[in-house]
Short mmCIF file of C-alpha atoms in Angstrom, two decimals:
data_model
loop_
_atom_site.label_atom_id
_atom_site.label_comp_id
_atom_site.label_asym_id
_atom_site.label_seq_id
_atom_site.Cartn_x
_atom_site.Cartn_y
_atom_site.Cartn_z
CA UNK A 124 111.53 103.11 101.77
CA UNK A 125 111.18 106.20 99.53
CA UNK A 126 114.69 105.95 97.77
CA UNK A 127 113.98 102.04 96.95
CA UNK A 128 110.36 102.94 95.51
CA UNK A 129 112.04 106.02 93.55
CA UNK A 130 114.56 103.27 92.19
CA UNK A 131 111.70 100.76 91.06
CA UNK A 132 109.92 104.04 89.65
CA UNK A 133 112.87 105.15 87.56
CA UNK A 134 114.14 101.63 86.42
CA UNK A 135 110.47 100.05 85.53
CA UNK A 136 109.31 100.45 82.04
CA UNK A 137 106.18 102.78 82.08
CA UNK A 138 103.79 100.00 81.03
CA UNK A 139 104.64 98.01 84.18
CA UNK A 140 105.29 100.85 86.54
CA UNK A 141 102.15 101.07 88.51
CA UNK A 142 102.08 97.43 89.43
CA UNK A 143 105.72 97.49 90.16
CA UNK A 144 105.46 100.45 92.57
CA UNK A 145 102.58 98.79 94.38
CA UNK A 146 104.47 95.54 94.63
CA UNK A 147 107.51 97.38 96.04
CA UNK A 148 105.28 99.10 98.81
CA UNK A 149 103.77 95.75 99.91
CA UNK A 150 106.64 94.32 101.77
CA UNK A 151 106.70 97.47 104.17
CA UNK A 152 103.06 97.08 105.34
CA UNK A 153 102.82 97.48 108.90
CA UNK A 154 106.36 98.59 109.17
CA UNK A 155 106.64 101.55 107.16
CA UNK A 156 103.97 103.53 104.80
CA UNK A 157 104.13 106.06 102.12
CA UNK A 158 101.22 108.00 102.49
CA UNK A 159 102.00 110.25 99.65
CA UNK A 160 104.29 108.19 97.34
CA UNK A 161 104.64 110.85 94.44
CA UNK A 162 105.76 113.51 96.75
CA UNK A 163 107.92 111.32 98.83
CA UNK A 164 109.73 110.11 95.52
CA UNK A 165 110.09 113.63 94.59
CA UNK A 166 111.67 114.72 97.68
CA UNK A 167 114.40 112.00 97.46
CA UNK A 168 114.93 112.18 93.74
CA UNK A 169 117.98 114.10 92.06
CA UNK A 170 115.54 115.54 89.54
CA UNK A 171 112.07 115.43 88.25
CA UNK A 172 110.25 111.93 87.89
CA UNK A 173 110.65 110.94 84.40
CA UNK A 174 107.31 110.54 82.44
CA UNK A 175 105.28 111.54 85.46
CA UNK A 176 102.50 113.28 83.31
CA UNK A 177 102.08 109.98 81.40
CA UNK A 178 102.41 107.86 84.40
CA UNK A 179 99.84 109.64 86.66
CA UNK A 180 96.74 108.37 84.65
CA UNK A 181 98.06 104.93 84.88
CA UNK A 182 98.71 105.25 88.72
CA UNK A 183 95.24 106.29 89.40
CA UNK A 184 93.64 103.64 87.36
CA UNK A 185 95.91 101.17 89.14
CA UNK A 186 94.91 102.53 92.63
CA UNK A 187 91.37 102.32 91.82
CA UNK A 188 91.72 98.71 91.43
CA UNK A 189 93.21 98.36 94.91
CA UNK A 190 90.85 96.77 97.54
CA UNK A 191 92.09 97.16 101.16
CA UNK A 192 90.26 95.75 104.16
CA UNK A 193 88.89 98.15 106.57
CA UNK A 194 91.40 97.00 109.08
CA UNK A 195 93.95 98.65 107.22
CA UNK A 196 92.39 101.93 107.31
CA UNK A 197 91.17 104.08 110.24
CA UNK A 198 87.98 104.94 108.25
CA UNK A 199 86.45 105.44 104.82
CA UNK A 200 87.11 109.34 105.33
CA UNK A 201 90.78 108.64 106.09
CA UNK A 202 91.14 106.43 102.99
CA UNK A 203 89.56 109.09 100.67
CA UNK A 204 91.62 111.82 102.17
CA UNK A 205 94.86 110.17 101.44
CA UNK A 206 93.98 109.37 98.01
CA UNK A 207 92.87 113.12 97.46
CA UNK A 208 95.91 114.42 98.92
CA UNK A 209 97.98 112.05 96.53
CA UNK A 210 96.20 113.10 93.53
CA UNK A 211 96.18 116.84 94.52
CA UNK A 212 99.85 116.92 95.00
CA UNK A 213 100.55 114.98 91.76
CA UNK A 214 98.62 117.33 89.59
CA UNK A 215 99.89 120.45 91.26
CA UNK A 216 103.44 119.15 90.71
CA UNK A 217 102.36 118.88 86.94
CA UNK A 218 101.16 122.56 87.14
CA UNK A 219 97.57 121.34 86.61
CA UNK A 220 94.97 122.72 88.85
CA UNK A 221 92.93 119.98 90.65
CA UNK A 222 89.30 120.17 90.10
#
């Protein structure tokens, strides 16, 4: 799954990338999950992810529009924890200290 999502990331124009990544991850719901997609893409990537510093604000904005039912998450705390972990890793990978 990580390799597929990484290929979507690297082959999709920046302006369409956040939507494309979410769409790429949807078919795996219930079968596979990427809890930390940025880190998992970095782990399988041959190098650094292109345009990551420009992409991250777009990704955060897009994730903010995602609405999932409570059935998809164990709790509100779990959802917030996963989101915070993803953002923290993303900013640390850019050398920016998370607030």
